[in-house]
Amino acid sequence: MTQGNKGADRVQGIAFRTGRILAGLFVLAIWISASATGMLPGPVEVLAYLLSMRLEEVVPQVLKTLYNSITGFSLSFLASMVLGLLSHKLPLIRGFSEALSEIFNSTSALVWSLVLVATLGVLSPLPPILVVAAVTLPHILTATVSALSSADPGLLEAVRSVGARPSDEFFEVILPSSVPLLASASRVGLGTALRISVVAEAFGSSGGVGYMIIRSYNLADASGVLAWSLVLIALVLGLDQLVLKPLERRAKRWLE
Amino acid sequence: MARVMLDVSSIYKSFSEPVLVDISLHLNRGEVLGVVGPNGCGKTTLLRIMAGLESPDRGSVRREGKVGIVFQEDRLLPWKTLWENVALGLKYHGMRGEELARRVREYSSMVGLTDSDLSLHPRKASGGTRRKAALARALVLEPEILLLDEPFTGLDVKARASLREALKWIWDEYGLSTVIVSHQLEELLPLADRVYVLTPKPAKVAEEIDLRGMDLEKRLERVKEALLHILSRAGAD
Ligand SMILES: Nc1ncnc2c1ncn2[C@@H]1O[C@H](COP(=O)(O)OP(=O)(O)O)[C@@H](O)[C@H]1O
Ligand SMILES: [Mg+2]
């Protein structure tokens, strides 16, 4: 019986991994057929372009995009913690945060980029950071508010019974209890941040992977557009699989 | 005349329906008091009111000293070691360093926790060890009144015996006035000096029984008789 189940589990596991590989081949097939029309360079061409790129050309742009994403995300994370904490006690801030989330959530990255670049200028390094902050804020804020109210009332009562003050309750129970939910939200949020950052970079002239994509486009360099897009995909996938996913898994074990 | 450490007088408490109705009881100094009653009758609620964690709708509670409470579910912080959990109250009261460490060590060894037990996180510790850590967390603050909610529930035979030994040692050494809420008569009755028997919800005091001078067999017989009596009366309603 268990033997049979184990066999079935293995077959399902192999099927699942095959599905994942097929997805990669599917995307590649679309690319190859699109390039057959002659409008788009094919994988081989783009790979050759990628290999011809110099490391000292790629690394600064990647770092710039990482910097924009992480800084923007940190801003929205900090704002969420402050608003989330105050929401806990004050209905006014709760209403404010909720409506702010709704407004920001219905505003596009495109609108933020245009407004901020128009306000701060194309050379300003700030728009990508602020766009990332604005776009990730609703998600992180909503997650933070629910994470901060996820603490077990039994644990709160227990620490209160041995003399915890409200600040002890916050730092020793409410905050630690929210770690798993915050970790999940941060993983999604940082992934979003990277993809949003390049949109905002495309509108300015301060560099980053998004800036390189649009520059290649303006130079009618189709291979460059695809090569830098692959850099972005590698960056998003690499960060998620190698850094964020393991961190999230660790955080989830925290409460057991 | 024994000094009264905890005086509960005419307590009423309702949530969506009445849970406690006109409960009066008292705990004498150095006494081990049992509270028994059917599951769900309101024992935990009564204990939380005694501890001041919940306020009664009517009636009053007078406490002659600091209260320590041990919850049925242990309620240890999962992200801290048992040592850190035991130390919580002392830290909140501003104690630090060697003085804190000495106090944690003293009360931990009193309940039978070893250094290697104390280095564990709750998920890695056995049920008995966790229960002892919860007990030590209450004891480090040196309460004059100890409240225990179902302390033996969920523990195996060995852990129950070990916890019983720890409690006896504490009573012999400190004469700590204690209330134990339990529906496990075999565990509670050998320890208690006196018991209050509560009715099914809403809880009233059905009977107060002084167990001193009775052997275990007599104690069990006497309390079971009282429980049967109230259950048959409840069934007749
Ligand atoms: N905070 C609460 N809110 C609503 N109902 C409660 C609350 N605490 C306890 N009760 C209810 O009071 C009754 C008695 O609960 P409890 O005191 O835990 O009983 P016992 O400990 O004797 O099993 C139960 O019906 C329970 O559902
Ligand atoms: Mg209970």
Short mmCIF file of C-alpha atoms and ligand atoms in Angstrom, two decimals:
data_model
loop_
_atom_site.label_atom_id
_atom_site.label_comp_id
_atom_site.label_asym_id
_atom_site.label_seq_id
_atom_site.Cartn_x
_atom_site.Cartn_y
_atom_site.Cartn_z
CA MET A 1 0.00 0.00 0.00
CA THR A 2 2.64 2.51 1.09
CA GLN A 3 4.92 1.05 -1.57
CA GLY A 4 2.24 1.77 -4.19
CA ASN A 5 1.76 5.31 -2.89
CA LYS A 6 5.48 5.94 -3.02
CA GLY A 7 5.57 4.78 -6.64
CA ALA A 8 2.61 7.00 -7.50
CA ASP A 9 4.28 9.95 -5.75
CA ARG A 10 7.43 9.43 -7.81
CA VAL A 11 5.48 9.31 -11.07
CA GLN A 12 3.65 12.50 -10.10
CA GLY A 13 6.96 14.16 -9.21
CA ILE A 14 8.47 13.25 -12.58
CA ALA A 15 5.32 14.45 -14.37
CA PHE A 16 5.51 17.75 -12.50
CA ARG A 17 9.15 18.36 -13.39
CA THR A 18 8.46 17.41 -17.00
CA GLY A 19 5.72 20.07 -17.02
CA ARG A 20 8.22 22.66 -15.83
CA ILE A 21 10.71 21.74 -18.54
CA LEU A 22 7.92 21.83 -21.15
CA ALA A 23 7.07 25.39 -20.12
CA GLY A 24 10.64 26.46 -20.89
CA LEU A 25 10.56 24.68 -24.27
CA PHE A 26 7.15 26.24 -24.99
CA VAL A 27 8.51 29.76 -24.51
CA LEU A 28 11.56 28.91 -26.60
CA ALA A 29 9.30 27.55 -29.39
CA ILE A 30 7.27 30.77 -29.45
CA TRP A 31 10.49 32.77 -29.66
CA ILE A 32 11.87 30.62 -32.50
CA SER A 33 8.65 30.85 -34.53
CA ALA A 34 8.48 34.60 -33.94
CA SER A 35 12.06 34.96 -35.15
CA ALA A 36 11.18 32.90 -38.25
CA THR A 37 9.16 35.90 -39.48
CA GLY A 38 12.43 37.83 -39.59
CA MET A 39 11.10 40.54 -37.23
CA LEU A 40 12.99 39.28 -34.18
CA PRO A 41 16.50 37.90 -33.71
CA GLY A 42 16.54 34.21 -32.74
CA PRO A 43 17.96 32.60 -29.58
CA VAL A 44 21.35 31.83 -31.13
CA GLU A 45 21.82 35.39 -32.27
CA VAL A 46 20.85 36.80 -28.86
CA LEU A 47 23.06 34.31 -27.06
CA ALA A 48 25.99 35.39 -29.20
CA TYR A 49 25.17 39.03 -28.36
CA LEU A 50 24.99 38.17 -24.64
CA LEU A 51 28.40 36.48 -24.78
CA SER A 52 29.87 39.51 -26.50
CA MET A 53 28.74 41.83 -23.71
CA ARG A 54 31.47 42.81 -21.31
CA LEU A 55 31.00 42.10 -17.61
CA GLU A 56 31.93 45.65 -16.63
CA GLU A 57 29.13 46.78 -18.94
CA VAL A 58 26.46 44.48 -17.46
CA VAL A 59 27.28 44.43 -13.76
CA PRO A 60 26.80 48.18 -13.03
CA GLN A 61 23.39 48.17 -14.74
CA VAL A 62 22.29 45.07 -12.83
CA LEU A 63 23.48 46.60 -9.58
CA LYS A 64 21.67 49.82 -10.41
CA THR A 65 18.38 47.94 -10.97
CA LEU A 66 18.91 45.88 -7.79
CA TYR A 67 19.62 49.08 -5.86
CA ASN A 68 16.49 50.80 -7.20
CA SER A 69 14.30 47.78 -6.41
CA ILE A 70 15.65 47.12 -2.96
CA THR A 71 15.67 50.77 -1.91
CA GLY A 72 12.13 51.32 -3.24
CA PHE A 73 10.91 48.15 -1.60
CA SER A 74 12.56 49.09 1.71
CA LEU A 75 10.83 52.47 1.63
CA SER A 76 7.41 50.89 1.17
CA PHE A 77 8.22 48.23 3.77
CA LEU A 78 9.20 50.87 6.36
CA ALA A 79 6.13 52.99 5.58
CA SER A 80 3.98 49.85 5.91
CA MET A 81 5.46 48.96 9.28
CA VAL A 82 4.80 52.44 10.64
CA LEU A 83 1.28 52.64 9.21
CA GLY A 84 0.55 49.02 10.16
CA LEU A 85 1.67 49.59 13.73
CA LEU A 86 -0.35 52.79 14.09
CA SER A 87 -3.37 51.17 12.38
CA HIS A 88 -3.32 48.63 15.16
CA LYS A 89 -4.29 51.32 17.68
CA LEU A 90 -5.81 54.20 15.71
CA PRO A 91 -8.95 53.85 13.53
CA LEU A 92 -8.02 57.09 11.75
CA ILE A 93 -4.74 55.61 10.53
CA ARG A 94 -6.52 52.35 9.71
CA GLY A 95 -8.94 54.21 7.42
CA PHE A 96 -6.11 56.29 5.97
CA SER A 97 -3.98 53.20 5.20
CA GLU A 98 -6.87 51.29 3.69
CA ALA A 99 -7.91 54.11 1.34
CA LEU A 100 -4.28 54.88 0.45
CA SER A 101 -3.82 51.22 -0.54
CA GLU A 102 -6.93 51.37 -2.72
CA ILE A 103 -5.82 54.54 -4.50
CA PHE A 104 -2.23 53.35 -5.04
CA ASN A 105 -3.49 49.95 -6.12
CA SER A 106 -5.53 51.45 -8.94
CA THR A 107 -2.66 53.64 -10.19
CA SER A 108 -0.38 52.13 -12.85
CA ALA A 109 3.42 52.03 -12.84
CA LEU A 110 3.21 53.91 -16.14
CA VAL A 111 1.38 56.84 -14.50
CA TRP A 112 3.81 57.00 -11.57
CA SER A 113 6.79 56.90 -13.95
CA LEU A 114 5.49 59.70 -16.16
CA VAL A 115 4.46 61.91 -13.25
CA LEU A 116 7.71 61.42 -11.33
CA VAL A 117 10.01 61.82 -14.32
CA ALA A 118 8.09 64.95 -15.34
CA THR A 119 8.41 66.31 -11.80
CA LEU A 120 12.00 65.30 -10.97
CA GLY A 121 13.57 65.27 -14.44
CA VAL A 122 15.04 62.49 -16.59
CA LEU A 123 18.43 62.64 -14.90
CA SER A 124 17.09 62.19 -11.38
CA PRO A 125 17.91 58.80 -9.81
CA LEU A 126 14.77 59.02 -7.66
CA PRO A 127 11.86 58.10 -9.98
CA PRO A 128 12.61 54.35 -10.24
CA ILE A 129 12.95 54.12 -6.44
CA LEU A 130 9.76 56.05 -5.80
CA VAL A 131 7.79 54.19 -8.46
CA VAL A 132 8.83 50.87 -6.92
CA ALA A 133 7.80 52.17 -3.49
CA ALA A 134 4.42 53.41 -4.73
CA VAL A 135 3.57 50.27 -6.69
CA THR A 136 4.60 47.80 -3.98
CA LEU A 137 3.08 49.79 -1.12
CA PRO A 138 -0.56 48.59 -1.35
CA HIS A 139 0.44 44.95 -1.35
CA ILE A 140 2.98 45.26 1.46
CA LEU A 141 0.72 47.50 3.53
CA THR A 142 -2.24 45.12 3.33
CA ALA A 143 0.03 42.19 4.19
CA THR A 144 1.62 44.08 7.08
CA VAL A 145 -1.71 45.05 8.63
CA SER A 146 -2.92 41.46 8.58
CA ALA A 147 0.48 40.12 9.67
CA LEU A 148 0.52 42.44 12.68
CA SER A 149 -2.91 41.23 13.77
CA SER A 150 -2.00 37.56 13.37
CA ALA A 151 -0.47 37.19 16.85
CA ASP A 152 -1.99 34.49 19.05
CA PRO A 153 -4.09 36.22 21.78
CA GLY A 154 -3.08 33.41 24.13
CA LEU A 155 0.60 34.33 23.79
CA LEU A 156 -0.20 38.01 24.32
CA GLU A 157 -2.11 37.15 27.49
CA ALA A 158 0.76 34.93 28.65
CA VAL A 159 3.41 37.66 28.36
CA ARG A 160 1.02 40.17 29.92
CA SER A 161 0.60 37.78 32.86
CA VAL A 162 4.34 38.06 33.58
CA GLY A 163 4.39 41.84 33.33
CA ALA A 164 4.91 42.71 29.63
CA ARG A 165 4.25 46.34 28.73
CA PRO A 166 2.65 47.24 25.38
CA SER A 167 6.10 47.80 23.83
CA ASP A 168 7.21 44.35 25.04
CA GLU A 169 4.05 42.87 23.54
CA PHE A 170 4.87 44.51 20.22
CA PHE A 171 8.55 43.60 19.98
CA GLU A 172 8.34 40.19 21.62
CA VAL A 173 5.07 38.78 20.32
CA ILE A 174 3.36 40.83 17.62
CA LEU A 175 6.45 41.44 15.49
CA PRO A 176 7.91 37.91 15.70
CA SER A 177 4.46 36.42 14.99
CA SER A 178 4.27 38.41 11.79
CA VAL A 179 7.60 37.16 10.40
CA PRO A 180 6.21 34.33 8.19
CA LEU A 181 3.51 36.50 6.59
CA LEU A 182 5.94 39.38 6.12
CA ALA A 183 8.46 37.03 4.52
CA SER A 184 5.91 35.78 1.98
CA ALA A 185 4.81 39.33 1.22
CA SER A 186 8.44 40.45 0.85
CA ARG A 187 9.22 37.67 -1.58
CA VAL A 188 6.33 38.67 -3.84
CA GLY A 189 7.05 42.37 -3.25
CA LEU A 190 10.74 42.19 -4.21
CA GLY A 191 9.92 40.24 -7.38
CA THR A 192 7.40 42.93 -8.29
CA ALA A 193 9.91 45.63 -7.38
CA LEU A 194 12.46 44.35 -9.92
CA ARG A 195 9.92 44.23 -12.74
CA ILE A 196 8.53 47.68 -11.88
CA SER A 197 11.97 49.23 -11.49
CA VAL A 198 12.86 48.58 -15.14
CA VAL A 199 9.66 50.29 -16.32
CA ALA A 200 10.57 53.43 -14.41
CA GLU A 201 14.22 53.25 -15.53
CA ALA A 202 13.05 53.21 -19.14
CA PHE A 203 11.60 56.71 -18.70
CA GLY A 204 14.74 58.31 -17.28
CA SER A 205 18.38 58.48 -18.23
CA SER A 206 19.91 57.37 -14.98
CA GLY A 207 20.73 53.81 -16.02
CA GLY A 208 19.66 50.34 -15.00
CA VAL A 209 18.55 47.30 -16.98
CA GLY A 210 15.32 49.05 -18.01
CA TYR A 211 17.30 52.00 -19.35
CA MET A 212 19.53 49.64 -21.39
CA ILE A 213 16.47 47.89 -22.86
CA ILE A 214 14.92 51.15 -24.03
CA ARG A 215 18.27 52.48 -25.26
CA SER A 216 18.79 49.37 -27.39
CA TYR A 217 15.25 49.82 -28.69
CA ASN A 218 15.91 53.42 -29.65
CA LEU A 219 19.07 52.32 -31.49
CA ALA A 220 16.97 49.72 -33.37
CA ASP A 221 19.16 47.07 -31.76
CA ALA A 222 16.66 44.19 -31.40
CA SER A 223 19.29 41.72 -30.13
CA GLY A 224 20.23 44.20 -27.41
CA VAL A 225 16.59 44.50 -26.32
CA LEU A 226 16.26 40.73 -25.98
CA ALA A 227 19.69 40.26 -24.41
CA TRP A 228 18.97 42.82 -21.70
CA SER A 229 15.51 41.30 -21.22
CA LEU A 230 17.15 37.95 -20.62
CA VAL A 231 19.41 39.62 -18.07
CA LEU A 232 16.28 40.88 -16.31
CA ILE A 233 14.61 37.45 -16.36
CA ALA A 234 17.77 35.83 -15.00
CA LEU A 235 17.92 38.46 -12.29
CA VAL A 236 14.27 37.98 -11.21
CA LEU A 237 14.45 34.19 -11.30
CA GLY A 238 17.88 34.03 -9.68
CA LEU A 239 16.93 36.35 -6.82
CA ASP A 240 13.69 34.47 -6.22
CA GLN A 241 15.02 30.92 -6.39
CA LEU A 242 18.44 31.43 -4.81
CA VAL A 243 17.71 34.07 -2.17
CA LEU A 244 14.05 34.84 -1.51
CA LYS A 245 12.55 31.35 -1.64
CA PRO A 246 15.07 29.84 0.83
CA LEU A 247 14.62 32.84 3.14
CA GLU A 248 10.85 32.48 3.00
CA ARG A 249 11.10 28.77 3.79
CA ARG A 250 13.25 29.53 6.84
CA ALA A 251 10.83 32.19 8.03
CA LYS A 252 7.89 29.81 7.72
CA ARG A 253 9.55 27.37 10.11
CA TRP A 254 9.96 30.13 12.68
CA LEU A 255 6.60 29.68 14.35
CA GLU A 256 6.55 25.91 14.67
CA MET B 1 -7.46 31.50 61.89
CA ALA B 2 -5.82 30.87 58.49
CA ARG B 3 -5.04 33.93 56.43
CA VAL B 4 -7.09 34.19 53.22
CA MET B 5 -4.81 34.73 50.18
CA LEU B 6 -7.51 34.90 47.54
CA ASP B 7 -11.12 35.76 48.13
CA VAL B 8 -13.64 35.39 45.32
CA SER B 9 -17.00 36.73 46.25
CA SER B 10 -20.29 36.40 44.34
CA ILE B 11 -18.79 36.39 40.87
CA TYR B 12 -20.98 36.52 37.77
CA LYS B 13 -19.65 36.26 34.23
CA SER B 14 -21.43 35.94 30.88
CA PHE B 15 -20.11 35.76 27.36
CA SER B 16 -22.92 35.06 24.91
CA GLU B 17 -24.57 33.15 27.74
CA PRO B 18 -23.99 32.97 31.50
CA VAL B 19 -20.84 31.02 32.39
CA LEU B 20 -20.28 31.74 36.08
CA VAL B 21 -23.18 32.33 38.46
CA ASP B 22 -22.71 33.57 42.01
CA ILE B 23 -19.36 31.88 42.64
CA SER B 24 -17.79 32.45 46.03
CA LEU B 25 -14.67 30.69 47.22
CA HIS B 26 -11.46 31.37 49.05
CA LEU B 27 -7.90 30.12 49.17
CA ASN B 28 -6.15 29.93 52.55
CA ARG B 29 -2.46 30.57 52.98
CA GLY B 30 -0.30 27.53 52.22
CA GLU B 31 -3.28 25.59 50.98
CA VAL B 32 -3.64 23.54 47.79
CA LEU B 33 -7.14 24.13 46.54
CA GLY B 34 -8.76 22.03 43.83
CA VAL B 35 -11.54 23.20 41.52
CA VAL B 36 -13.29 20.39 39.68
CA GLY B 37 -16.25 20.36 37.34
CA PRO B 38 -17.39 19.03 33.97
CA ASN B 39 -15.61 20.09 30.78
CA GLY B 40 -16.67 23.50 29.50
CA CYS B 41 -18.34 24.53 32.76
CA GLY B 42 -16.21 27.67 33.21
CA LYS B 43 -13.14 26.60 35.20
CA THR B 44 -10.63 28.37 32.96
CA THR B 45 -12.75 31.51 32.96
CA LEU B 46 -12.85 31.42 36.76
CA LEU B 47 -9.06 31.02 36.93
CA ARG B 48 -8.50 33.92 34.52
CA ILE B 49 -10.75 36.09 36.68
CA MET B 50 -8.77 35.05 39.77
CA ALA B 51 -5.59 36.11 37.95
CA GLY B 52 -7.08 39.47 36.94
CA LEU B 53 -6.77 38.65 33.23
CA GLU B 54 -10.54 38.88 32.88
CA SER B 55 -12.93 41.00 34.88
CA PRO B 56 -16.16 39.65 36.29
CA ASP B 57 -19.50 41.24 35.33
CA ARG B 58 -20.39 41.38 39.01
CA GLY B 59 -18.73 40.40 42.26
CA SER B 60 -15.19 40.95 43.46
CA VAL B 61 -11.81 39.30 43.75
CA ARG B 62 -9.39 40.17 46.53
CA ARG B 63 -5.77 39.03 46.16
CA GLU B 64 -3.33 39.12 49.07
CA GLY B 65 -0.18 38.94 47.01
CA LYS B 66 1.27 38.47 43.58
CA VAL B 67 -0.35 35.90 41.31
CA GLY B 68 1.43 33.50 38.97
CA ILE B 69 -0.56 31.55 36.41
CA VAL B 70 0.24 28.49 34.30
CA PHE B 71 -2.00 28.04 31.28
CA GLN B 72 -3.22 24.71 30.03
CA GLU B 73 -1.61 25.26 26.61
CA ASP B 74 1.80 26.31 28.08
CA ARG B 75 1.82 29.38 25.81
CA LEU B 76 5.59 29.52 25.48
CA LEU B 77 7.01 31.83 22.80
CA PRO B 78 8.04 29.44 19.99
CA TRP B 79 10.93 31.61 18.76
CA LYS B 80 12.63 31.70 22.16
CA THR B 81 14.45 28.95 24.02
CA LEU B 82 12.96 27.62 27.25
CA TRP B 83 15.63 29.59 29.13
CA GLU B 84 14.51 32.82 27.47
CA ASN B 85 10.88 31.94 28.10
CA VAL B 86 11.52 31.40 31.80
CA ALA B 87 13.42 34.70 31.95
CA LEU B 88 10.65 36.78 30.29
CA GLY B 89 8.98 38.13 33.43
CA LEU B 90 12.28 39.04 35.07
CA LYS B 91 13.36 40.90 31.95
CA TYR B 92 10.07 42.84 31.86
CA HIS B 93 10.71 43.82 35.46
CA GLY B 94 14.12 45.20 34.54
CA MET B 95 16.33 42.44 35.88
CA ARG B 96 19.49 41.74 33.86
CA GLY B 97 22.80 39.90 33.86
CA GLU B 98 24.04 37.59 36.58
CA GLU B 99 21.13 38.27 38.93
CA LEU B 100 18.64 37.24 36.25
CA ALA B 101 20.66 34.16 35.30
CA ARG B 102 20.86 33.07 38.93
CA ARG B 103 17.10 33.43 39.39
CA VAL B 104 16.30 31.52 36.18
CA ARG B 105 18.68 28.73 37.16
CA GLU B 106 17.31 28.52 40.70
CA TYR B 107 13.65 28.12 39.70
CA SER B 108 14.36 25.97 36.68
CA SER B 109 16.25 23.43 38.73
CA MET B 110 13.49 23.59 41.34
CA VAL B 111 10.97 22.28 38.79
CA GLY B 112 13.51 19.78 37.46
CA LEU B 113 14.66 21.45 34.25
CA THR B 114 18.26 20.73 33.25
CA ASP B 115 20.58 23.10 31.39
CA SER B 116 20.14 21.07 28.23
CA ASP B 117 16.32 21.28 28.59
CA LEU B 118 16.62 25.05 28.91
CA SER B 119 18.62 25.38 25.70
CA LEU B 120 15.77 23.84 23.64
CA HIS B 121 13.12 25.67 21.70
CA PRO B 122 9.57 24.66 22.73
CA ARG B 123 8.98 22.58 19.55
CA LYS B 124 12.00 20.44 20.39
CA ALA B 125 10.99 19.87 24.03
CA SER B 126 8.63 17.19 25.34
CA GLY B 127 5.18 18.11 26.69
CA GLY B 128 6.35 17.58 30.27
CA THR B 129 9.41 19.76 29.80
CA ARG B 130 7.32 22.53 28.23
CA ARG B 131 4.83 22.39 31.11
CA LYS B 132 7.70 22.70 33.61
CA ALA B 133 9.08 25.68 31.70
CA ALA B 134 5.67 27.34 31.87
CA LEU B 135 5.64 26.64 35.61
CA ALA B 136 9.14 28.06 36.04
CA ARG B 137 8.16 31.17 34.02
CA ALA B 138 5.46 31.85 36.64
CA LEU B 139 7.63 30.92 39.64
CA VAL B 140 10.66 33.13 38.85
CA LEU B 141 8.55 36.16 39.73
CA GLU B 142 8.10 34.66 43.20
CA PRO B 143 4.29 34.81 43.36
CA GLU B 144 2.44 34.35 46.63
CA ILE B 145 -0.48 32.70 44.82
CA LEU B 146 -0.08 30.06 42.09
CA LEU B 147 -2.88 29.24 39.66
CA LEU B 148 -2.62 26.07 37.57
CA ASP B 149 -5.03 25.30 34.72
CA GLU B 150 -5.26 21.56 33.98
CA PRO B 151 -1.55 21.07 34.71
CA PHE B 152 -1.60 17.31 34.04
CA THR B 153 -3.64 17.31 30.85
CA GLY B 154 -1.85 16.07 27.74
CA LEU B 155 1.13 14.61 29.65
CA ASP B 156 2.12 10.94 29.77
CA VAL B 157 2.32 8.96 33.03
CA LYS B 158 6.02 9.65 33.57
CA ALA B 159 5.71 13.39 32.91
CA ARG B 160 2.70 13.61 35.23
CA ALA B 161 4.60 11.89 38.04
CA SER B 162 7.60 14.13 37.50
CA LEU B 163 5.47 17.29 37.56
CA ARG B 164 3.71 16.06 40.71
CA GLU B 165 7.10 15.61 42.42
CA ALA B 166 8.16 19.12 41.38
CA LEU B 167 4.95 20.62 42.76
CA LYS B 168 5.22 18.72 46.06
CA TRP B 169 8.77 19.93 46.47
CA ILE B 170 7.70 23.54 45.89
CA TRP B 171 4.89 23.25 48.42
CA ASP B 172 7.12 21.62 51.04
CA GLU B 173 9.80 24.24 50.54
CA TYR B 174 7.69 27.38 50.09
CA GLY B 175 4.16 26.52 51.22
CA LEU B 176 2.96 28.33 48.12
CA SER B 177 -0.82 28.87 48.15
CA THR B 178 -2.13 27.18 45.02
CA VAL B 179 -5.35 26.71 43.06
CA ILE B 180 -5.44 23.74 40.69
CA VAL B 181 -8.20 23.44 38.15
CA SER B 182 -8.53 19.94 36.78
CA HIS B 183 -10.97 17.33 35.64
CA GLN B 184 -8.42 14.57 36.25
CA LEU B 185 -9.43 13.50 39.74
CA GLU B 186 -6.75 10.79 40.06
CA GLU B 187 -4.05 13.44 39.64
CA LEU B 188 -5.65 16.26 41.56
CA LEU B 189 -7.12 14.61 44.64
CA PRO B 190 -3.88 13.23 46.14
CA LEU B 191 -2.50 16.78 46.08
CA ALA B 192 -5.43 18.93 47.18
CA ASP B 193 -6.34 19.95 50.73
CA ARG B 194 -9.79 21.10 49.77
CA VAL B 195 -11.92 21.06 46.60
CA TYR B 196 -14.81 23.01 45.21
CA VAL B 197 -17.10 21.03 42.94
CA LEU B 198 -18.73 23.10 40.21
CA THR B 199 -21.97 22.37 38.33
CA PRO B 200 -22.14 22.16 34.52
CA LYS B 201 -22.38 25.51 32.70
CA PRO B 202 -23.40 27.95 34.02
CA ALA B 203 -21.06 27.04 36.88
CA LYS B 204 -22.18 27.37 40.49
CA VAL B 205 -20.41 25.97 43.52
CA ALA B 206 -22.24 22.71 44.19
CA GLU B 207 -20.14 21.59 47.09
CA GLU B 208 -17.02 22.34 49.11
CA ILE B 209 -15.19 19.28 50.41
CA ASP B 210 -12.34 19.22 52.94
CA LEU B 211 -10.13 16.29 51.96
CA ARG B 212 -7.64 16.48 54.81
CA GLY B 213 -7.52 13.28 56.83
CA MET B 214 -9.00 11.15 54.03
CA ASP B 215 -7.00 8.53 52.14
CA LEU B 216 -6.99 8.64 48.35
CA GLU B 217 -9.73 6.04 48.00
CA LYS B 218 -12.02 7.98 50.29
CA ARG B 219 -11.24 11.25 48.50
CA LEU B 220 -12.10 9.79 45.09
CA GLU B 221 -15.27 8.21 46.41
CA ARG B 222 -16.40 11.44 48.06
CA VAL B 223 -15.76 13.73 45.04
CA LYS B 224 -17.16 11.28 42.47
CA GLU B 225 -20.29 11.03 44.57
CA ALA B 226 -20.65 14.82 44.50
CA LEU B 227 -20.10 14.95 40.71
CA LEU B 228 -22.63 12.15 40.12
CA HIS B 229 -25.10 13.98 42.27
CA ILE B 230 -24.85 17.25 40.30
CA LEU B 231 -24.83 15.45 36.95
CA SER B 232 -27.97 13.51 37.80
CA ARG B 233 -29.60 16.73 38.97
CA ALA B 234 -28.55 18.47 35.72
CA GLY B 235 -29.96 15.54 33.74
CA ALA B 236 -33.28 15.84 35.57
CA ASP B 237 -33.69 19.55 34.65
N1 LIG C 1 -13.46 34.80 25.67
C1 LIG C 1 -14.59 34.08 25.53
N2 LIG C 1 -15.56 34.49 24.68
C2 LIG C 1 -16.69 33.77 24.54
N3 LIG C 1 -16.97 32.65 25.19
C3 LIG C 1 -16.05 32.18 26.06
C4 LIG C 1 -14.81 32.87 26.27
N4 LIG C 1 -14.09 32.19 27.18
C5 LIG C 1 -14.84 31.11 27.52
N5 LIG C 1 -16.02 31.11 26.85
C6 LIG C 1 -17.09 30.11 26.99
O1 LIG C 1 -17.29 29.89 28.37
C7 LIG C 1 -17.54 28.52 28.62
C8 LIG C 1 -16.59 28.01 29.67
O2 LIG C 1 -15.28 27.95 29.13
P1 LIG C 1 -14.04 27.54 30.03
O3 LIG C 1 -13.92 28.52 31.15
O4 LIG C 1 -12.88 27.43 29.11
O5 LIG C 1 -14.46 26.11 30.55
P2 LIG C 1 -13.57 24.94 31.21
O6 LIG C 1 -12.22 25.48 31.49
O7 LIG C 1 -14.30 24.53 32.43
O8 LIG C 1 -13.55 23.81 30.22
C9 LIG C 1 -17.43 27.80 27.29
O9 LIG C 1 -18.75 27.57 26.81
C10 LIG C 1 -16.71 28.76 26.43
O10 LIG C 1 -17.14 28.62 25.10
MG MG C 2 -10.39 24.87 30.70
#
